[in-house]
Amino acid sequence: MNHVHNFDAIVVGGGGAGLMAALHLTRGGAKAAVLTKLYPSRSHTGAAQGGIGAALGNLEEDHPEWHAFDTVKGSDYLGDQDAIEIMCNDAPEVILELEHMGLPFSRTEDGRIAQRRFGGHSHHFGEGPVRRSCYAADRTGHMILQTLYQQCIKNNVTFFDEYQVVDVIFSEGRCAGVVAYRIQTGEIHIFRAKAVIFTTGGHGRIFAVTSNAHAFTGDGPAMLFRRGIPLEDMEFYQFHPTGIAKLGILITEGVRGEGGVLRNHDGERFMERYAPTMKDLASRDVVSRAIYMEIREGRGINGNRWVHLDATHLGREVVETKLPDITDFCRTYLGIDPAVDPIPVAPTAHYAMGGIPTDVDGRVVIDDWKTIVPGLYAAGECACVSVHGANRLGTNSLLDLVVFGRRAGRHMAEFCKQADLAPLPADAADATRETFDRLFSGEGSETPAQIREELQTVMMDHVGVFREQAGLELAVEKVRELKERYTRIRVQDQSRVFNTDVLEAWELGNLLDVAEVTAVSALNRTESRGAHSREDYPKRNDEEWLKHTLAYRTEDGGIELRYKPVIITKFEPKERVY
Amino acid sequence: MKATFRIQRFDPTKDKKPYYREYQVELDPTDRVLDGLNQIKWYQDGSLTFRRSCAHGVCGSDAMRINGANGLACKVLMRDVGEKVTIEPILGLPVIKDLIVDMEPFFAQYRSVMPYLVNDEVPPDGRERIQSIEERERFDDTTKCILCAACTTACPSFWANDQFVGPAAIVNAHRFIFDSRDRAARERLDILNSKTGVWRCRTIYNCTVACPREIQITKAIGEVKQAILYGETTS
């Protein structure tokens, strides 16, 4: 027996991009529902700290064009410049929309939205740092998530909380809906819709040390990949320079935006050597590599695998009022006071630049000919527009999800006015039922936790900040071995009520798929660009590699790589120096 | 350290009532209680069920009773609970399985207080609404709420009567009542002046102690009571 629900539009994921899309779908007259495996307020958007970028110019001169240049340069020229221009031009308006919805931004002396410096954001095309990051203390993501959830409640958006979407339904060349597993009961539900948007977030849990939530297992990209949709630029994965050592918990770039500096064992402010102009506010790939180099050359703190983030000179007032959550994290997890003690930090797996390829209206694009699948959309971290290219700037992820969540929601609302429901295939839920039957009945000796741990270790060691041929080959081989072992796992919990054991096993399948795509894409790209840093190919190679990767699943379960050109409008590629 | 976890278990498909089961785990003193729960789930007993997501105290998924006190499992460290730790679900909401409670009544109470900005006026210059640093500071504390339910499920008045809207909902009403940009303070105060509103609060302070975000909840509830009595909202 199937439970079947009919909507105009389904939003898969209750984070910033999903809620923004749901709001604009509802305003556009569509009957929309949000399906989330958590509660919306638990989404990882809430963990974003430092700010959201927009050239409001509230404190000093700024222009969307400067913002666009910084984003293109930050992307190491791999970002599509038409999409970047749209994002930076829409930014001021969308920030005001959030403020009008009630978002409690921090304020300037004259009562306007406060702004601060952030990595890679500059004035006059790279001359020096600019105050562009709009913030609400160091909990900007929390405020965005809360505000959007509040507005969804106000606008009577329908929510299906704790429904894990596990498959997408296609029919007659269109998206026809999704299949979901209701976590509380174990029932399979079918949601028919004219349009579906995937806003499922990231997949940092493929790595051993990450700032990402346990929930970030790449569900959306993996589901679509298995159904024949390509994944774009998956080799570009950002390591944030300042995670709490060993734990990976994010320490916002806002600490450096407020004047904090990185120091090695000798107390040296080493970023002056790596980035003479922007110093500690160079882009994240540059700073993460610098920290690795310091550690590698023996200048980690007391020989350990971390350096210090020093905010002790900022004064207690700044630390406690502008960085209260950071203060709390340091106290809770490290037992230190950041106003007095330096914070031990090391790069932590943080953000996927790659994902489901879309156009600027969130429509999923499946090749280099702008071919779309009618009714299928994606936005936020799981998508690749591509505005972040090979490296994302801080504050641009929150901006990405509100700008493109909004654009997609609006486009979907219009689409729903002229579309009808695609016919529902009779076997729509069969594959899902088979998958779960297989997971429940598996009697092998492999445990999901063991496979996940081995996956996270090999990805961290060989597909991390620095990469080279032999390590990548080893990683690909290892992931394939783990995929084979995954067919022999056993799920202990046989209850149909709130079975997180079977769901973690299902999520592990997603981690394995996105990890394999990441490693294979990285192995093939024989250059260094942005976050993809090959020690055996240390230079960027525009002649051969100024192009996006598209990874397809082949019929025999392998991966085929194709490529598509980068869209360049105003800014010709040049050498990247901070 | 070798830690003993004593955990309340219940699966409605096979258990008539909850029972306790003990597990031994090897952990560091700086590990989170959540790390212990994950070790048990991943390597000993996959059927142990609890919610978790961000694992650093910002998503609000893993509120539970840890040695009798409400807290987030990802924000309480082993060195602070010792070698023997008892884990139970939060009180006052129906248990679905193990440490999972039905959050729906909690979110229904949250939704009942109009937890969203009400203001249809368009700012004159098409820019942001002006709000001074002092006006913003007035409601800063209550913006921190992550809806984890640690406060409401620590409240004896809520245990006694689950129709009481509870501290978390009042915190979220406070966040808008004292926002200079909002225009619906009166309606929210009317809601909270009802029989299930703020007057069921007996100033016991359990909520304030339980809050993992250190929100001064009892103080916020007091300010709402004052506003109902004396009518002052945005100062």
PDB file of C-alpha atoms in Angstrom, chain A residues 344-507:
ATOM      1  CA  PRO A 344      44.343  25.764  18.211  1.00  0.00           C
ATOM      2  CA  VAL A 345      43.086  25.420  14.622  1.00  0.00           C
ATOM      3  CA  ALA A 346      43.626  23.304  11.500  1.00  0.00           C
ATOM      4  CA  PRO A 347      41.830  23.012   8.148  1.00  0.00           C
ATOM      5  CA  THR A 348      38.462  21.220   8.310  1.00  0.00           C
ATOM      6  CA  ALA A 349      36.358  19.818   5.445  1.00  0.00           C
ATOM      7  CA  HIS A 350      33.720  22.463   4.990  1.00  0.00           C
ATOM      8  CA  TYR A 351      31.969  23.054   1.681  1.00  0.00           C
ATOM      9  CA  ALA A 352      31.268  21.408  -1.670  1.00  0.00           C
ATOM     10  CA  MET A 353      31.748  23.804  -4.569  1.00  0.00           C
ATOM     11  CA  GLY A 354      30.514  21.092  -6.917  1.00  0.00           C
ATOM     12  CA  GLY A 355      27.143  19.414  -7.083  1.00  0.00           C
ATOM     13  CA  ILE A 356      24.027  19.081  -9.218  1.00  0.00           C
ATOM     14  CA  PRO A 357      24.510  21.285 -12.314  1.00  0.00           C
ATOM     15  CA  THR A 358      21.904  24.049 -12.665  1.00  0.00           C
ATOM     16  CA  ASP A 359      21.256  27.198 -14.645  1.00  0.00           C
ATOM     17  CA  VAL A 360      20.660  30.584 -12.991  1.00  0.00           C
ATOM     18  CA  ASP A 361      16.991  29.728 -12.349  1.00  0.00           C
ATOM     19  CA  GLY A 362      17.849  26.509 -10.516  1.00  0.00           C
ATOM     20  CA  ARG A 363      16.865  24.216 -13.418  1.00  0.00           C
ATOM     21  CA  VAL A 364      18.984  21.078 -13.503  1.00  0.00           C
ATOM     22  CA  VAL A 365      21.133  21.030 -16.652  1.00  0.00           C
ATOM     23  CA  ILE A 366      22.395  17.631 -17.763  1.00  0.00           C
ATOM     24  CA  ASP A 367      24.992  18.395 -20.457  1.00  0.00           C
ATOM     25  CA  ASP A 368      26.932  21.189 -22.137  1.00  0.00           C
ATOM     26  CA  TRP A 369      23.989  22.012 -24.417  1.00  0.00           C
ATOM     27  CA  LYS A 370      21.815  23.532 -21.672  1.00  0.00           C
ATOM     28  CA  THR A 371      19.480  20.542 -21.822  1.00  0.00           C
ATOM     29  CA  ILE A 372      17.130  20.565 -18.864  1.00  0.00           C
ATOM     30  CA  VAL A 373      14.843  17.987 -17.264  1.00  0.00           C
ATOM     31  CA  PRO A 374      11.440  19.726 -17.043  1.00  0.00           C
ATOM     32  CA  GLY A 375      10.342  20.100 -13.428  1.00  0.00           C
ATOM     33  CA  LEU A 376      13.709  19.255 -11.832  1.00  0.00           C
ATOM     34  CA  TYR A 377      15.514  21.962  -9.848  1.00  0.00           C
ATOM     35  CA  ALA A 378      18.341  22.277  -7.320  1.00  0.00           C
ATOM     36  CA  ALA A 379      19.775  25.097  -5.173  1.00  0.00           C
ATOM     37  CA  GLY A 380      22.158  25.729  -2.314  1.00  0.00           C
ATOM     38  CA  GLU A 381      25.230  23.673  -1.460  1.00  0.00           C
ATOM     39  CA  CYS A 382      23.998  20.519  -3.238  1.00  0.00           C
ATOM     40  CA  ALA A 383      23.813  22.512  -6.501  1.00  0.00           C
ATOM     41  CA  CYS A 384      26.526  23.871  -8.775  1.00  0.00           C
ATOM     42  CA  VAL A 385      25.381  26.999 -10.655  1.00  0.00           C
ATOM     43  CA  SER A 386      28.497  27.531 -10.738  1.00  0.00           C
ATOM     44  CA  VAL A 387      29.155  30.676  -8.696  1.00  0.00           C
ATOM     45  CA  HIS A 388      31.987  29.286  -6.557  1.00  0.00           C
ATOM     46  CA  GLY A 389      34.062  27.589  -9.242  1.00  0.00           C
ATOM     47  CA  ALA A 390      37.199  26.079  -7.750  1.00  0.00           C
ATOM     48  CA  ASN A 391      37.018  27.924  -4.424  1.00  0.00           C
ATOM     49  CA  ARG A 392      34.173  29.672  -2.615  1.00  0.00           C
ATOM     50  CA  LEU A 393      34.614  32.967  -0.786  1.00  0.00           C
ATOM     51  CA  GLY A 394      33.347  33.219   2.772  1.00  0.00           C
ATOM     52  CA  THR A 395      29.832  34.764   2.979  1.00  0.00           C
ATOM     53  CA  ASN A 396      28.988  33.614  -0.547  1.00  0.00           C
ATOM     54  CA  SER A 397      27.354  30.342   0.546  1.00  0.00           C
ATOM     55  CA  LEU A 398      24.565  32.046   2.477  1.00  0.00           C
ATOM     56  CA  LEU A 399      24.210  34.466  -0.418  1.00  0.00           C
ATOM     57  CA  ASP A 400      24.078  31.608  -2.933  1.00  0.00           C
ATOM     58  CA  LEU A 401      21.263  29.874  -1.099  1.00  0.00           C
ATOM     59  CA  VAL A 402      19.016  32.890  -0.660  1.00  0.00           C
ATOM     60  CA  VAL A 403      19.612  34.289  -4.170  1.00  0.00           C
ATOM     61  CA  PHE A 404      19.230  31.019  -6.043  1.00  0.00           C
ATOM     62  CA  GLY A 405      16.647  29.559  -3.652  1.00  0.00           C
ATOM     63  CA  ARG A 406      14.551  32.632  -4.445  1.00  0.00           C
ATOM     64  CA  ARG A 407      15.155  32.522  -8.189  1.00  0.00           C
ATOM     65  CA  ALA A 408      14.356  28.814  -8.331  1.00  0.00           C
ATOM     66  CA  GLY A 409      11.210  29.230  -6.213  1.00  0.00           C
ATOM     67  CA  ARG A 410       9.946  31.986  -8.487  1.00  0.00           C
ATOM     68  CA  HIS A 411      10.735  30.026 -11.629  1.00  0.00           C
ATOM     69  CA  MET A 412       9.031  26.925 -10.260  1.00  0.00           C
ATOM     70  CA  ALA A 413       5.904  28.887  -9.346  1.00  0.00           C
ATOM     71  CA  GLU A 414       5.623  30.083 -12.958  1.00  0.00           C
ATOM     72  CA  PHE A 415       6.384  26.609 -14.296  1.00  0.00           C
ATOM     73  CA  CYS A 416       3.632  25.097 -12.128  1.00  0.00           C
ATOM     74  CA  LYS A 417       1.050  27.475 -13.617  1.00  0.00           C
ATOM     75  CA  GLN A 418       1.424  25.934 -17.061  1.00  0.00           C
ATOM     76  CA  ALA A 419       2.454  22.365 -16.225  1.00  0.00           C
ATOM     77  CA  ASP A 420       0.337  19.403 -15.185  1.00  0.00           C
ATOM     78  CA  LEU A 421       1.277  16.398 -13.063  1.00  0.00           C
ATOM     79  CA  ALA A 422       3.323  13.877 -15.007  1.00  0.00           C
ATOM     80  CA  PRO A 423       1.784  10.392 -14.999  1.00  0.00           C
ATOM     81  CA  LEU A 424       2.922   8.261 -12.076  1.00  0.00           C
ATOM     82  CA  PRO A 425       4.738   5.100 -13.166  1.00  0.00           C
ATOM     83  CA  ALA A 426       3.206   1.985 -11.609  1.00  0.00           C
ATOM     84  CA  ASP A 427       6.582   0.910 -10.254  1.00  0.00           C
ATOM     85  CA  ALA A 428       7.530   4.305  -8.801  1.00  0.00           C
ATOM     86  CA  ALA A 429       8.332   2.962  -5.323  1.00  0.00           C
ATOM     87  CA  ASP A 430       9.612  -0.488  -6.303  1.00  0.00           C
ATOM     88  CA  ALA A 431      13.285   0.437  -6.328  1.00  0.00           C
ATOM     89  CA  THR A 432      12.961   2.052  -2.909  1.00  0.00           C
ATOM     90  CA  ARG A 433      11.218  -0.977  -1.484  1.00  0.00           C
ATOM     91  CA  GLU A 434      13.933  -3.225  -2.878  1.00  0.00           C
ATOM     92  CA  THR A 435      16.648  -1.000  -1.443  1.00  0.00           C
ATOM     93  CA  PHE A 436      15.184  -1.101   2.052  1.00  0.00           C
ATOM     94  CA  ASP A 437      14.358  -4.815   1.878  1.00  0.00           C
ATOM     95  CA  ARG A 438      17.979  -5.421   0.962  1.00  0.00           C
ATOM     96  CA  LEU A 439      19.270  -3.210   3.790  1.00  0.00           C
ATOM     97  CA  PHE A 440      17.001  -4.871   6.360  1.00  0.00           C
ATOM     98  CA  SER A 441      17.720  -8.425   5.253  1.00  0.00           C
ATOM     99  CA  GLY A 442      21.494  -8.135   4.780  1.00  0.00           C
ATOM    100  CA  GLU A 443      23.277 -10.838   6.747  1.00  0.00           C
ATOM    101  CA  GLY A 444      26.875 -10.078   5.899  1.00  0.00           C
ATOM    102  CA  SER A 445      29.634  -9.413   8.374  1.00  0.00           C
ATOM    103  CA  GLU A 446      30.382  -5.805   7.395  1.00  0.00           C
ATOM    104  CA  THR A 447      29.265  -2.955   9.650  1.00  0.00           C
ATOM    105  CA  PRO A 448      28.316   0.436   8.200  1.00  0.00           C
ATOM    106  CA  ALA A 449      30.338   2.277  10.855  1.00  0.00           C
ATOM    107  CA  GLN A 450      33.559   0.456   9.965  1.00  0.00           C
ATOM    108  CA  ILE A 451      33.140   1.159   6.249  1.00  0.00           C
ATOM    109  CA  ARG A 452      32.308   4.815   6.930  1.00  0.00           C
ATOM    110  CA  GLU A 453      35.373   5.246   9.127  1.00  0.00           C
ATOM    111  CA  GLU A 454      37.694   3.749   6.492  1.00  0.00           C
ATOM    112  CA  LEU A 455      36.102   5.939   3.819  1.00  0.00           C
ATOM    113  CA  GLN A 456      36.535   9.110   5.870  1.00  0.00           C
ATOM    114  CA  THR A 457      40.167   8.290   6.621  1.00  0.00           C
ATOM    115  CA  VAL A 458      41.218   7.576   3.041  1.00  0.00           C
ATOM    116  CA  MET A 459      39.406  10.675   1.724  1.00  0.00           C
ATOM    117  CA  MET A 460      41.016  12.892   4.377  1.00  0.00           C
ATOM    118  CA  ASP A 461      44.501  11.473   3.743  1.00  0.00           C
ATOM    119  CA  HIS A 462      44.491  11.444  -0.053  1.00  0.00           C
ATOM    120  CA  VAL A 463      41.698  13.691  -1.385  1.00  0.00           C
ATOM    121  CA  GLY A 464      42.219  16.539   1.078  1.00  0.00           C
ATOM    122  CA  VAL A 465      44.060  19.880   0.931  1.00  0.00           C
ATOM    123  CA  PHE A 466      46.957  18.436  -1.103  1.00  0.00           C
ATOM    124  CA  ARG A 467      46.613  15.647  -3.656  1.00  0.00           C
ATOM    125  CA  GLU A 468      48.820  13.668  -6.030  1.00  0.00           C
ATOM    126  CA  GLN A 469      48.418  10.820  -8.532  1.00  0.00           C
ATOM    127  CA  ALA A 470      49.391   7.818  -6.407  1.00  0.00           C
ATOM    128  CA  GLY A 471      47.281   8.909  -3.436  1.00  0.00           C
ATOM    129  CA  LEU A 472      44.255   9.606  -5.613  1.00  0.00           C
ATOM    130  CA  GLU A 473      44.592   6.234  -7.307  1.00  0.00           C
ATOM    131  CA  LEU A 474      44.802   4.587  -3.925  1.00  0.00           C
ATOM    132  CA  ALA A 475      41.682   6.482  -2.799  1.00  0.00           C
ATOM    133  CA  VAL A 476      39.681   5.465  -5.878  1.00  0.00           C
ATOM    134  CA  GLU A 477      40.672   1.862  -5.392  1.00  0.00           C
ATOM    135  CA  LYS A 478      39.829   1.964  -1.693  1.00  0.00           C
ATOM    136  CA  VAL A 479      36.398   3.563  -2.261  1.00  0.00           C
ATOM    137  CA  ARG A 480      35.593   0.853  -4.812  1.00  0.00           C
ATOM    138  CA  GLU A 481      36.636  -1.839  -2.350  1.00  0.00           C
ATOM    139  CA  LEU A 482      34.395  -0.232   0.275  1.00  0.00           C
ATOM    140  CA  LYS A 483      31.494  -0.107  -2.198  1.00  0.00           C
ATOM    141  CA  GLU A 484      31.885  -3.800  -2.742  1.00  0.00           C
ATOM    142  CA  ARG A 485      31.980  -4.475   0.999  1.00  0.00           C
ATOM    143  CA  TYR A 486      28.914  -2.245   1.376  1.00  0.00           C
ATOM    144  CA  THR A 487      26.875  -4.893  -0.453  1.00  0.00           C
ATOM    145  CA  ARG A 488      27.568  -7.186   2.502  1.00  0.00           C
ATOM    146  CA  ILE A 489      26.532  -4.984   5.400  1.00  0.00           C
ATOM    147  CA  ARG A 490      24.193  -5.920   8.182  1.00  0.00           C
ATOM    148  CA  VAL A 491      21.711  -3.560   9.858  1.00  0.00           C
ATOM    149  CA  GLN A 492      21.114  -4.548  13.478  1.00  0.00           C
ATOM    150  CA  ASP A 493      17.896  -2.703  14.213  1.00  0.00           C
ATOM    151  CA  GLN A 494      14.918  -4.479  12.598  1.00  0.00           C
ATOM    152  CA  SER A 495      12.228  -2.184  14.030  1.00  0.00           C
ATOM    153  CA  ARG A 496      10.139  -0.131  11.603  1.00  0.00           C
ATOM    154  CA  VAL A 497       9.774   2.668  14.166  1.00  0.00           C
ATOM    155  CA  PHE A 498      12.326   5.477  13.964  1.00  0.00           C
ATOM    156  CA  ASN A 499      15.048   3.262  12.594  1.00  0.00           C
ATOM    157  CA  THR A 500      18.122   5.456  12.356  1.00  0.00           C
ATOM    158  CA  ASP A 501      20.295   2.354  11.949  1.00  0.00           C
ATOM    159  CA  VAL A 502      18.869   1.589   8.516  1.00  0.00           C
ATOM    160  CA  LEU A 503      18.918   5.266   7.555  1.00  0.00           C
ATOM    161  CA  GLU A 504      22.597   5.634   8.456  1.00  0.00           C
ATOM    162  CA  ALA A 505      23.268   2.580   6.296  1.00  0.00           C
ATOM    163  CA  TRP A 506      21.341   4.155   3.423  1.00  0.00           C
ATOM    164  CA  GLU A 507      23.223   7.445   3.885  1.00  0.00           C
TER     165      GLU A 507
END
